[in-house]
Coordinates of C-alpha atoms (C1' of nucleotides) in Angstrom, one line a residue:
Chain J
X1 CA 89.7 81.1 133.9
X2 CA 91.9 84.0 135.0
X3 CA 89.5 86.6 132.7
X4 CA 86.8 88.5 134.7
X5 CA 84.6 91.4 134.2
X6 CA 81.6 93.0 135.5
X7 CA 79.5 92.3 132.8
X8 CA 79.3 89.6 129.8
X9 CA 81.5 89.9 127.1
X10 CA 81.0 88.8 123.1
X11 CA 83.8 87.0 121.7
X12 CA 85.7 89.4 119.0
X13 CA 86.6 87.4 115.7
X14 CA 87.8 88.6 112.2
X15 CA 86.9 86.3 108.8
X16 CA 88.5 87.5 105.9
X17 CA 87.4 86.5 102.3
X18 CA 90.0 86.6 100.1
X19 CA 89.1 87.0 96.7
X20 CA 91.8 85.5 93.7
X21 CA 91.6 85.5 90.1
X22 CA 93.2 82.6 87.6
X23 CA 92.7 82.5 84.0
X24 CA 89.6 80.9 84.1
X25 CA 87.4 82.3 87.2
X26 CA 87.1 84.6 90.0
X27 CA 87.8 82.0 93.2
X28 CA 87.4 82.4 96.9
X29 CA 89.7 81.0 99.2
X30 CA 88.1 78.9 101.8
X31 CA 89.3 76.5 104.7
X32 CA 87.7 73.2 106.2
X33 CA 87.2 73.4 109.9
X34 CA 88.8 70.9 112.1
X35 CA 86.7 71.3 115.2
X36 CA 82.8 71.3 116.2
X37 CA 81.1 73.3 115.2
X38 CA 80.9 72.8 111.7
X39 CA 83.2 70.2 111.9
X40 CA 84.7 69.6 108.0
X41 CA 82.1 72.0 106.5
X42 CA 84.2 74.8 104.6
X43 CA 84.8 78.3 106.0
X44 CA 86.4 81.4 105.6
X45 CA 89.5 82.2 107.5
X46 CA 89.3 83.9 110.8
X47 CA 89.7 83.9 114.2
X48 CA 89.7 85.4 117.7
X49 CA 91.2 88.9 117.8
X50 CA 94.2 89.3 120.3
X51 CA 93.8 92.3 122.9
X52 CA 97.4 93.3 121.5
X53 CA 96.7 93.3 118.3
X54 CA 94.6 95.9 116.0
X55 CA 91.8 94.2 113.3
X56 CA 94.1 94.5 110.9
X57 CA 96.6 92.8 112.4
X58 CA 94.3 90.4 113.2
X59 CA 93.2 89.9 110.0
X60 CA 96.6 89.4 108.3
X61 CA 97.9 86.9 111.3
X62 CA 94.9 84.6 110.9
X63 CA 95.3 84.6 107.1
X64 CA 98.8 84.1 107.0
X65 CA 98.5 81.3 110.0
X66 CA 95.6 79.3 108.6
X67 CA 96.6 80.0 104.2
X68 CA 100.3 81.0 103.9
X69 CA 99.1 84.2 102.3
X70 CA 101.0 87.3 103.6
X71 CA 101.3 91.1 102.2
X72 CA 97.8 91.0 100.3
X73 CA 95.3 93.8 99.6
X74 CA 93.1 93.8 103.1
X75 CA 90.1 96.3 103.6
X76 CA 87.7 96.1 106.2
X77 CA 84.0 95.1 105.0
X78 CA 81.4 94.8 107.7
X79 CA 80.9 93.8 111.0
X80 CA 78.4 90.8 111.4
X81 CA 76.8 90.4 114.8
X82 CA 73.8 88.4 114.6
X83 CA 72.6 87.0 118.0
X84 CA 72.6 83.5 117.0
X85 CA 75.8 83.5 114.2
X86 CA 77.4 80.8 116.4
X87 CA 76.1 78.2 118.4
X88 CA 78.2 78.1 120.9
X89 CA 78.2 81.7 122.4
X90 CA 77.9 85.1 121.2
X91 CA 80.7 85.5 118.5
X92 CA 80.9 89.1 116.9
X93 CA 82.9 88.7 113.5
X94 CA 84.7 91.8 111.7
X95 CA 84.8 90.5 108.1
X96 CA 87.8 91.9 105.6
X97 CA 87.9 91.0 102.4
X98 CA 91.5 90.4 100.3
X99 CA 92.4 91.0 97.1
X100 CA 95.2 88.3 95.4
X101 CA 96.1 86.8 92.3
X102 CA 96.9 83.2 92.0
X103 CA 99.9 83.5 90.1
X104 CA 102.5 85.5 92.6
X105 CA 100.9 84.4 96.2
X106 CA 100.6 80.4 96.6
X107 CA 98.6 79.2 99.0
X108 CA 100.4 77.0 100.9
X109 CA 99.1 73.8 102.8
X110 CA 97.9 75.4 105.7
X111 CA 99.2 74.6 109.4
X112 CA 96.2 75.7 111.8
X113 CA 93.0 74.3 110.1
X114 CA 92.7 71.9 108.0
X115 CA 92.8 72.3 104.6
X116 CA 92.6 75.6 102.7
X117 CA 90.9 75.5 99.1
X118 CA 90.2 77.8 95.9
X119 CA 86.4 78.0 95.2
X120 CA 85.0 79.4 91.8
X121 CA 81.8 81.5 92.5
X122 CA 79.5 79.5 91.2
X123 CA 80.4 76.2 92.2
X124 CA 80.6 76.5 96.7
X125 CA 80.1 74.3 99.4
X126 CA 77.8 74.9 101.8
X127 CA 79.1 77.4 104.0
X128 CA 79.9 77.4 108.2
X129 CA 78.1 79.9 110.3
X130 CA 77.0 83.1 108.1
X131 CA 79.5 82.8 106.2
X132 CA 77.5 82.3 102.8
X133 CA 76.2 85.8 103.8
X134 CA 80.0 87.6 104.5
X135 CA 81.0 86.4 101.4
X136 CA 77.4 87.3 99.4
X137 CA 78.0 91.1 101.5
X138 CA 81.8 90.8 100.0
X139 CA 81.0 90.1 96.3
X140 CA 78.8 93.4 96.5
X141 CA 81.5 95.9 97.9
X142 CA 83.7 94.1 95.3
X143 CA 81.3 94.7 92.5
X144 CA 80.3 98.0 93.9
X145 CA 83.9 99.2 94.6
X146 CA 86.0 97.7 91.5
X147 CA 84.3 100.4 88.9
X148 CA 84.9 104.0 90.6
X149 CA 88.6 102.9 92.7
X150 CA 91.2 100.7 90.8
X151 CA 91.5 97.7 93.1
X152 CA 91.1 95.2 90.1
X153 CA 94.7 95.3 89.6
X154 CA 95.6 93.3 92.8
X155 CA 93.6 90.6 91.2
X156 CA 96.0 91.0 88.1
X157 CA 99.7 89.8 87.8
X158 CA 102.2 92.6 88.0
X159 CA 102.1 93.3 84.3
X160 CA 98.9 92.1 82.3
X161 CA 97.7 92.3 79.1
X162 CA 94.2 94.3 78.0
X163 CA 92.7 91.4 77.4
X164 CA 93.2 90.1 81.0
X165 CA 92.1 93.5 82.5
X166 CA 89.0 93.4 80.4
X167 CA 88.0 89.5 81.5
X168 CA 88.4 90.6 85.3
X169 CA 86.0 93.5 84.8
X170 CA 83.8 91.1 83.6
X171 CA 83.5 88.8 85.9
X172 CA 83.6 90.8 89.0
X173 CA 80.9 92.9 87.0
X174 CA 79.4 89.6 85.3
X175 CA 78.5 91.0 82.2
X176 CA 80.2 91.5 78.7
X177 CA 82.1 94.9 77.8
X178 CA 82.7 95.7 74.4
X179 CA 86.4 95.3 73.3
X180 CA 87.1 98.8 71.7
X181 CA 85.3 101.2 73.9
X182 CA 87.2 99.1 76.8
X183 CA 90.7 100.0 75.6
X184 CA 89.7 103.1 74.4
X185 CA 88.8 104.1 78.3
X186 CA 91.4 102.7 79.6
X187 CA 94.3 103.6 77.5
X188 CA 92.3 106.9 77.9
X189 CA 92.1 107.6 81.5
X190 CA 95.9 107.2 81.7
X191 CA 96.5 104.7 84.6
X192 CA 98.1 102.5 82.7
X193 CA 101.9 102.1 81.2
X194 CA 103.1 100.6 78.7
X195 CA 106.0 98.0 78.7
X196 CA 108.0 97.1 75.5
X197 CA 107.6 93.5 76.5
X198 CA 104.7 90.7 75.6
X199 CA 102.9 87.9 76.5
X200 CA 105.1 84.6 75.9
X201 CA 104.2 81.0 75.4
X202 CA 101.1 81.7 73.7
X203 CA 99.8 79.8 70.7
X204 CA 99.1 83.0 68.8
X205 CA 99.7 86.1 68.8
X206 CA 101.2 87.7 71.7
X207 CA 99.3 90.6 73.4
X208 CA 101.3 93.4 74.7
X209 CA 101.5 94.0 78.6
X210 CA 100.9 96.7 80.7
X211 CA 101.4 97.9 84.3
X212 CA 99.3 100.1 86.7
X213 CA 100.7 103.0 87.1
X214 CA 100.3 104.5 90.8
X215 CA 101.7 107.7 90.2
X216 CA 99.6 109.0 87.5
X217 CA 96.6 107.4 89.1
X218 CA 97.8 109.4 92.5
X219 CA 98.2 112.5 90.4
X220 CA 94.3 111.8 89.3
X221 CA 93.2 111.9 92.2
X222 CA 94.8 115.0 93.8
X223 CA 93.4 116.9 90.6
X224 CA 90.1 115.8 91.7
X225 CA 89.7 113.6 88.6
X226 CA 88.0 110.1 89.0
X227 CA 88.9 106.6 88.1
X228 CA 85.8 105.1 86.8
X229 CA 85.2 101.6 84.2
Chain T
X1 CA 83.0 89.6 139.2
X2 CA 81.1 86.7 137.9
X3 CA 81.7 86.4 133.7
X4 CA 84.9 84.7 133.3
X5 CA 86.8 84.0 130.0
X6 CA 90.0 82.1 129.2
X7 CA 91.4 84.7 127.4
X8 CA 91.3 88.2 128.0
X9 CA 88.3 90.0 125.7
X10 CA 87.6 93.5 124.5
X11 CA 85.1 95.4 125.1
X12 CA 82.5 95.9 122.7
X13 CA 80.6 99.6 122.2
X14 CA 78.7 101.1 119.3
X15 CA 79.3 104.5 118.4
X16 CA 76.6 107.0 116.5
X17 CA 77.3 109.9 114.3
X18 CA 74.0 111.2 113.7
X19 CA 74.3 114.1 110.8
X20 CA 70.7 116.1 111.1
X21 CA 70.6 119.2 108.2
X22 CA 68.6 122.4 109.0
X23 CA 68.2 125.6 107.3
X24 CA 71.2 126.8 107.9
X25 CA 73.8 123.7 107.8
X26 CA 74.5 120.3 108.0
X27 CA 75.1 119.2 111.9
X28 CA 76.1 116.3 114.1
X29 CA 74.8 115.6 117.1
X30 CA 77.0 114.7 120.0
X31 CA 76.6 114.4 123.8
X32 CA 78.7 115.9 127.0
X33 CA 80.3 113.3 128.8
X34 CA 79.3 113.1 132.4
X35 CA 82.2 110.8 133.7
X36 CA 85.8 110.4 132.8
X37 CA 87.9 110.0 130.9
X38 CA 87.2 113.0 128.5
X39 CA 84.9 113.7 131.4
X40 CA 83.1 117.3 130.2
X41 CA 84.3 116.8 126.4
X42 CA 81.6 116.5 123.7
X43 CA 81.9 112.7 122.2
X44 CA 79.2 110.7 119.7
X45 CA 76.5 109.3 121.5
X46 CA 77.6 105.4 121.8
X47 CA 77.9 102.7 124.8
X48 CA 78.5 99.0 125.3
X49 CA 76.6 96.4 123.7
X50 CA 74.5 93.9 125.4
X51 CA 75.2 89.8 124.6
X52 CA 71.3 90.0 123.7
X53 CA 70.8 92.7 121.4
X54 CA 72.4 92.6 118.1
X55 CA 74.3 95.9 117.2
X56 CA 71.8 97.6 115.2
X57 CA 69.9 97.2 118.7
X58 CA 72.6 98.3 120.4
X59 CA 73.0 101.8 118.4
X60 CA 69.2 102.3 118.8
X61 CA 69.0 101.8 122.1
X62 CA 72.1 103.8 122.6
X63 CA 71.0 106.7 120.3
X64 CA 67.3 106.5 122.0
X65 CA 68.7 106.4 125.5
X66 CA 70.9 109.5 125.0
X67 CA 69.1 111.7 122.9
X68 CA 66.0 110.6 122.7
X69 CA 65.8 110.1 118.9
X70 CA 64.2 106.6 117.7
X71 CA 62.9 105.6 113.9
X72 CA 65.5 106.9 112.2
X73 CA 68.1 106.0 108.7
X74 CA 70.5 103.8 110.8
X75 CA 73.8 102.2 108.8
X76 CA 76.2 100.7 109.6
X77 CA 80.2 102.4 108.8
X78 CA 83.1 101.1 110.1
X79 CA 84.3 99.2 113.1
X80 CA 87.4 101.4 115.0
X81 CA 89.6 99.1 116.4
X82 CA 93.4 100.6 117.3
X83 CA 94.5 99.4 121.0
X84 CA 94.8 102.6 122.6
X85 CA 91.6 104.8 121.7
X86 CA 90.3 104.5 125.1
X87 CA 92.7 104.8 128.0
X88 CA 91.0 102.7 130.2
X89 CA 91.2 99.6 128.6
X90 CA 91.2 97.7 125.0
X91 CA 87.7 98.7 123.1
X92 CA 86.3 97.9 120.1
X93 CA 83.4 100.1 118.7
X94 CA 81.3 99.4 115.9
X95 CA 80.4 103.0 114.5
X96 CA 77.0 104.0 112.8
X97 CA 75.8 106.9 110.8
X98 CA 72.0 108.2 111.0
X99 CA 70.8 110.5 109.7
X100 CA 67.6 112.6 110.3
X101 CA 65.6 116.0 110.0
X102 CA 66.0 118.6 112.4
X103 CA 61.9 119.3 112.2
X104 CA 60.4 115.7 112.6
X105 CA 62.8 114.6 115.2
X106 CA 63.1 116.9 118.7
X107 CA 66.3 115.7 120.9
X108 CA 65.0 115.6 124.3
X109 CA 67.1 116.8 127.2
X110 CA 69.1 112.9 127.5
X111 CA 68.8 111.0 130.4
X112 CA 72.1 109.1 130.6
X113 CA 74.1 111.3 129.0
X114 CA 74.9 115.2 130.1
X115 CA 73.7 117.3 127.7
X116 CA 72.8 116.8 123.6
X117 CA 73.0 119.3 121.3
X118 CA 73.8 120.0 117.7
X119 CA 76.9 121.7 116.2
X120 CA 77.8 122.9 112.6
X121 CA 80.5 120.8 111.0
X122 CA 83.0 123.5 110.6
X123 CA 82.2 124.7 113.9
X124 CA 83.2 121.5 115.9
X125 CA 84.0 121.4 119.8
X126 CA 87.4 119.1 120.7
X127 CA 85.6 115.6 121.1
X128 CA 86.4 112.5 123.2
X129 CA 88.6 109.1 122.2
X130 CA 88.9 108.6 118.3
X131 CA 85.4 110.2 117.5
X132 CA 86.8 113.0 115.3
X133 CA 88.3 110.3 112.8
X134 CA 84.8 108.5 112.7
X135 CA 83.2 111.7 112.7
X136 CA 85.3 111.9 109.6
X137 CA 84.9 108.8 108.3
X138 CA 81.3 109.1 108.5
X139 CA 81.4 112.3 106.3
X140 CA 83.2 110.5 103.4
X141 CA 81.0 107.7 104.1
X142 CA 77.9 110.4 103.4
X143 CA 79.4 112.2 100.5
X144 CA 80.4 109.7 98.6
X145 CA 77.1 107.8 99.2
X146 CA 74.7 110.5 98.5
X147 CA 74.9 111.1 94.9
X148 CA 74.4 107.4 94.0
X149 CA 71.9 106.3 96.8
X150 CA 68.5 108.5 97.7
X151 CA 69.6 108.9 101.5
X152 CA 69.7 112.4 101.2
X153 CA 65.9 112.5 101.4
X154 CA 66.0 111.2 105.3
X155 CA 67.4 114.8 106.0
X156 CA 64.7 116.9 104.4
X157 CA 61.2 116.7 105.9
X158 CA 58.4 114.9 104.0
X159 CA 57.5 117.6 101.7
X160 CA 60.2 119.6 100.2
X161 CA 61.3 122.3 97.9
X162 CA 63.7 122.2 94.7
X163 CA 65.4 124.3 96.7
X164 CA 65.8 122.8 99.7
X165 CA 66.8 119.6 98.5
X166 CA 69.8 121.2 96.2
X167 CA 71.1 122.7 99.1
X168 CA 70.7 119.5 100.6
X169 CA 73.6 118.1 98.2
X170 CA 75.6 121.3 98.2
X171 CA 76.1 121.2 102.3
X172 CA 77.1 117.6 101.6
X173 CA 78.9 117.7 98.5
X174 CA 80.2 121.3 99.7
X175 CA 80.4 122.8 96.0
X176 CA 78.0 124.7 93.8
X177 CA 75.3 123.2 92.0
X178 CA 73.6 124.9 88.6
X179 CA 70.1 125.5 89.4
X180 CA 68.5 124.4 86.4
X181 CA 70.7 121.6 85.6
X182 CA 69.9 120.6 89.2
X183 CA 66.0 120.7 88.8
X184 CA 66.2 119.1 85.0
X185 CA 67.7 116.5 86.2
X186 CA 65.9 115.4 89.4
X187 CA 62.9 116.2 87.8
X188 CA 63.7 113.5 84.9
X189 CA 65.0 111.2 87.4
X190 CA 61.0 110.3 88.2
X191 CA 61.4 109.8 91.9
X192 CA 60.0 113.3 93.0
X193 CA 56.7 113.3 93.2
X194 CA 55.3 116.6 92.1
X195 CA 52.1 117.9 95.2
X196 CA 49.7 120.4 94.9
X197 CA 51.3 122.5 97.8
X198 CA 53.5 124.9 97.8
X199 CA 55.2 126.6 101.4
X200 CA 53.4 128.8 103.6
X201 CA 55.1 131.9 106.0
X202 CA 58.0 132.8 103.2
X203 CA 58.3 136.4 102.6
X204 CA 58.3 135.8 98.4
X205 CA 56.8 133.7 95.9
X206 CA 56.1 130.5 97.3
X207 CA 57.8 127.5 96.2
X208 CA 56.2 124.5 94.9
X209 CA 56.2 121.3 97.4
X210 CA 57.8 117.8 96.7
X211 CA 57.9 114.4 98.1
X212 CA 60.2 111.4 97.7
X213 CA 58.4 108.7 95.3
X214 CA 59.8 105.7 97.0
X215 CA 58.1 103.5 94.7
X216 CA 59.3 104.8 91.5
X217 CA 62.8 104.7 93.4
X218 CA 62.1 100.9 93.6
X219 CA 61.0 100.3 90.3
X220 CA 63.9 102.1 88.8
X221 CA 66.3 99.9 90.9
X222 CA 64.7 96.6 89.5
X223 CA 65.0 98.4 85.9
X224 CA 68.5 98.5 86.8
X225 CA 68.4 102.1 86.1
X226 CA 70.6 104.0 88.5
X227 CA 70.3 107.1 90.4
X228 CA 72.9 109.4 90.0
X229 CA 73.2 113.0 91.4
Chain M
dT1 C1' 101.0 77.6 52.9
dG2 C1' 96.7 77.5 54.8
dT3 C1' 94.2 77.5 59.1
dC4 C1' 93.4 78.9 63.6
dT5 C1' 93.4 82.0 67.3
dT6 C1' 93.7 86.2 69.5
dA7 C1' 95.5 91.3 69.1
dG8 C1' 94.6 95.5 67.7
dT9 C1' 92.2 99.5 65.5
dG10 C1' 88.2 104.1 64.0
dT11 C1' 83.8 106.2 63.2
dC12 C1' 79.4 107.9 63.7
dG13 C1' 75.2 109.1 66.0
dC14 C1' 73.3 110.2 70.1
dT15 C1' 72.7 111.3 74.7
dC16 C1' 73.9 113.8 78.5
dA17 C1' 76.6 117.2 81.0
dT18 C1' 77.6 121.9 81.3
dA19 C1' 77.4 126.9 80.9
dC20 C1' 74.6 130.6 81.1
dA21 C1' 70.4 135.1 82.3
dC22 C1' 66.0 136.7 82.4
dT23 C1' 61.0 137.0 83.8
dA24 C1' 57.3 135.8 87.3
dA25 C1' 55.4 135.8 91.7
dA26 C1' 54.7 137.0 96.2
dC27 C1' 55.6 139.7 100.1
dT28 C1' 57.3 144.2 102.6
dG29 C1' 57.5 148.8 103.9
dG30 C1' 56.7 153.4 102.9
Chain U
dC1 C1' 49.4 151.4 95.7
dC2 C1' 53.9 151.6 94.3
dA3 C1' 58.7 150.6 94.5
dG4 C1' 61.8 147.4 96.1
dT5 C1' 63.3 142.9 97.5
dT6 C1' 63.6 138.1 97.4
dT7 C1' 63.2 133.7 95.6
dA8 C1' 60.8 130.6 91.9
dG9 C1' 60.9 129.0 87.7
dT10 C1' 62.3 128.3 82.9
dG11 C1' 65.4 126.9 77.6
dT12 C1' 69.2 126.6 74.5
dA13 C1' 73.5 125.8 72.5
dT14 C1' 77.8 123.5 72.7
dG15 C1' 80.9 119.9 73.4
dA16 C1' 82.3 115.5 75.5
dG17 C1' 81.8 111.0 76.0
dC18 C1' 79.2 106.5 75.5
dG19 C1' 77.7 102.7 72.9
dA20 C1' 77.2 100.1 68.8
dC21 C1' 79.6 98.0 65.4
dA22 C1' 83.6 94.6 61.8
dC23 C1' 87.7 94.0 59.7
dT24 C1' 92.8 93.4 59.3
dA25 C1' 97.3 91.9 61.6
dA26 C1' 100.3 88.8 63.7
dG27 C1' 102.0 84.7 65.3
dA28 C1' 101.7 79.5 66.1
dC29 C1' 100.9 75.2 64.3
dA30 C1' 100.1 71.3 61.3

DNA sequence: TGTCTTAGTGTCGCTCATACACTAAACTGG
DNA sequence: CCAGTTTAGTGTATGAGCGACACTAAGACA
């Protein structure tokens, strides 16, 4: 126990929740835990922060480590310190929350814990720890964040029809948006590009697909214009 | 020396930037440190947090122990975590925001700290570690919250004038705002609730006095209606 | 060729945001 | 008490954008 200090010291962990979208469902990504406490109970990814490392770094190391999933959309959501959040000892947790879509990153069988899972919503285990309350705190800042600052487009594949963009609105926002006045907005705002390609393999007729368009959003947002669905 | 940990551990502070608005301006309020490093700088008033408090304890204490303010809008804003904003060693420090009114709440001469005092935002000294970026961070975190949430109302006293209160969201928002459009559409809102008082000691016509209606607040949240300044 | 499924499109009414200027009231100082 | 100063308080007209709403087009398939 080579470690000492003057005065006790909370043990410093990240949890990410990584959020990812398939045709069907918005899904959270969970692990089952190997080890007491909690032992085979599902739980988000995290671990003990490094004193080398930033929380970021952090972050990405444990997801990558315990999912496979590496390069994602990562921002910092809250910082959970409840006395009690862990039975064995004081445990604070800096929770991030991710942003992927299940088509391009594959989760792969992960090596550190034990299994690592997609969850829709509305169908979850229980949950380890507090993590039933990260991931209820996540969901908000999703919901909150997703209308005024276009982060829904890491949930989409690379180029995506309207329809697609319009189902992820609604279920991050969980309620129904009107067809018309949805592409009218968006076409309108001018965030979107339009590719001479379509959707293939479909057993009707195809839509066409777009892309986000960085630039022009960038170019929004220096004139003080705002994003907003 | 007697806490001992296998692996090495940061240290774990909270950080305050309390924003407190006056006549004249918005301010922060930040302490002189009495001991290096930055030893004689101005820095947020912040310190390490106990394994039995949680960190909303932690801030209060910190903020009561330091400046002498207690009771006040306490939230929590981001967790600063790069390896080398202190010099000493590896800290972690979750940051806070409060915010209060300069009438209501005296600072008392601090205890543990130097000196407190208040300074004008665009009249700021050099400060200590990383506390100009969460100083920063803080004011996006304000602005951007303000016109969607009814915080602003922990900076102006109890009772209030139109006036007051829309420059109020012009020190924050730091643009104009159209008078009347301003008072139509506060006044429509429903959460001000109109008094029978009106200021006292003003060299002019004396201005009708307002308070928050918290309740109506409340009841328009359940509506789902949404405040919006 | 008919059926099925999803893509794609326009208008109208209304609300709400914005731009804009004068009178009323209270105090001050001579 | 009068003139001057300062802030309070008020209404309208215009335009933009939001929401409600339904049918035709295209392609796959049997």
């Amino acid at each position: 126990m080579p470690f000492r200090y003057e005065h006790p010291r909370p043990a410093l962990t990240v949890d990410c929740v990584v959020f990812g979208l398939d045709d069907a469902d918005l899904k959270v990504l969970l692990i089952q835990r190997g080890a007491a406490p909690f032992k085979g109970n599902w739980a988000l990814p995290g671990g003990f922060v490094r004193v080398d490392e930033t929380l970021e770094e952090a972050a990405r190391r444990e997801l990558e480590e315990e999912t496979g999933l590496r390069n994602v959309f990562l921002e910092q959501l809250y910082t959970f310190g409840g006395i009690q959040r862990d039975p064995r000892e004081r445990v604070i947790s800096v929770a991030w929350y991710a942003l992927v879509n299940l088509r391009d990153h594959k989760v792969q069988a992960a090596t550190d814990a034990g299994e690592a899972a997609w969850f829709s919503l509305d169908d979850l285990p229980t949950l380890a720890f507090d993590h039933a309350e990260i991931l209820e705190t996540a969901q908000q800042r999703l919901r909150g964040k997703v209308r005024y600052v276009p982060i829904g487009f890491e949930l989409l594949p690379r180029l995506f029809t309207l329809t697609q963009m319009q189902r992820m609105y609604e279920k991050i926002l969980d309620r129904a948006l009107d067809k018309r006045n949805f592409r009218k907005k968006v076409l309108g705002m001018g965030v979107l590009e339009e590719t001479d390609q379509v959707q293939q393999d479909v057993a009707h007729r195809a839509a066409r697909l777009y892309r986000f368009h960085e630039a022009a959003y960038k170019r929004m947002v220096k004139h003080g214009i705002h994003f907003e669905i």
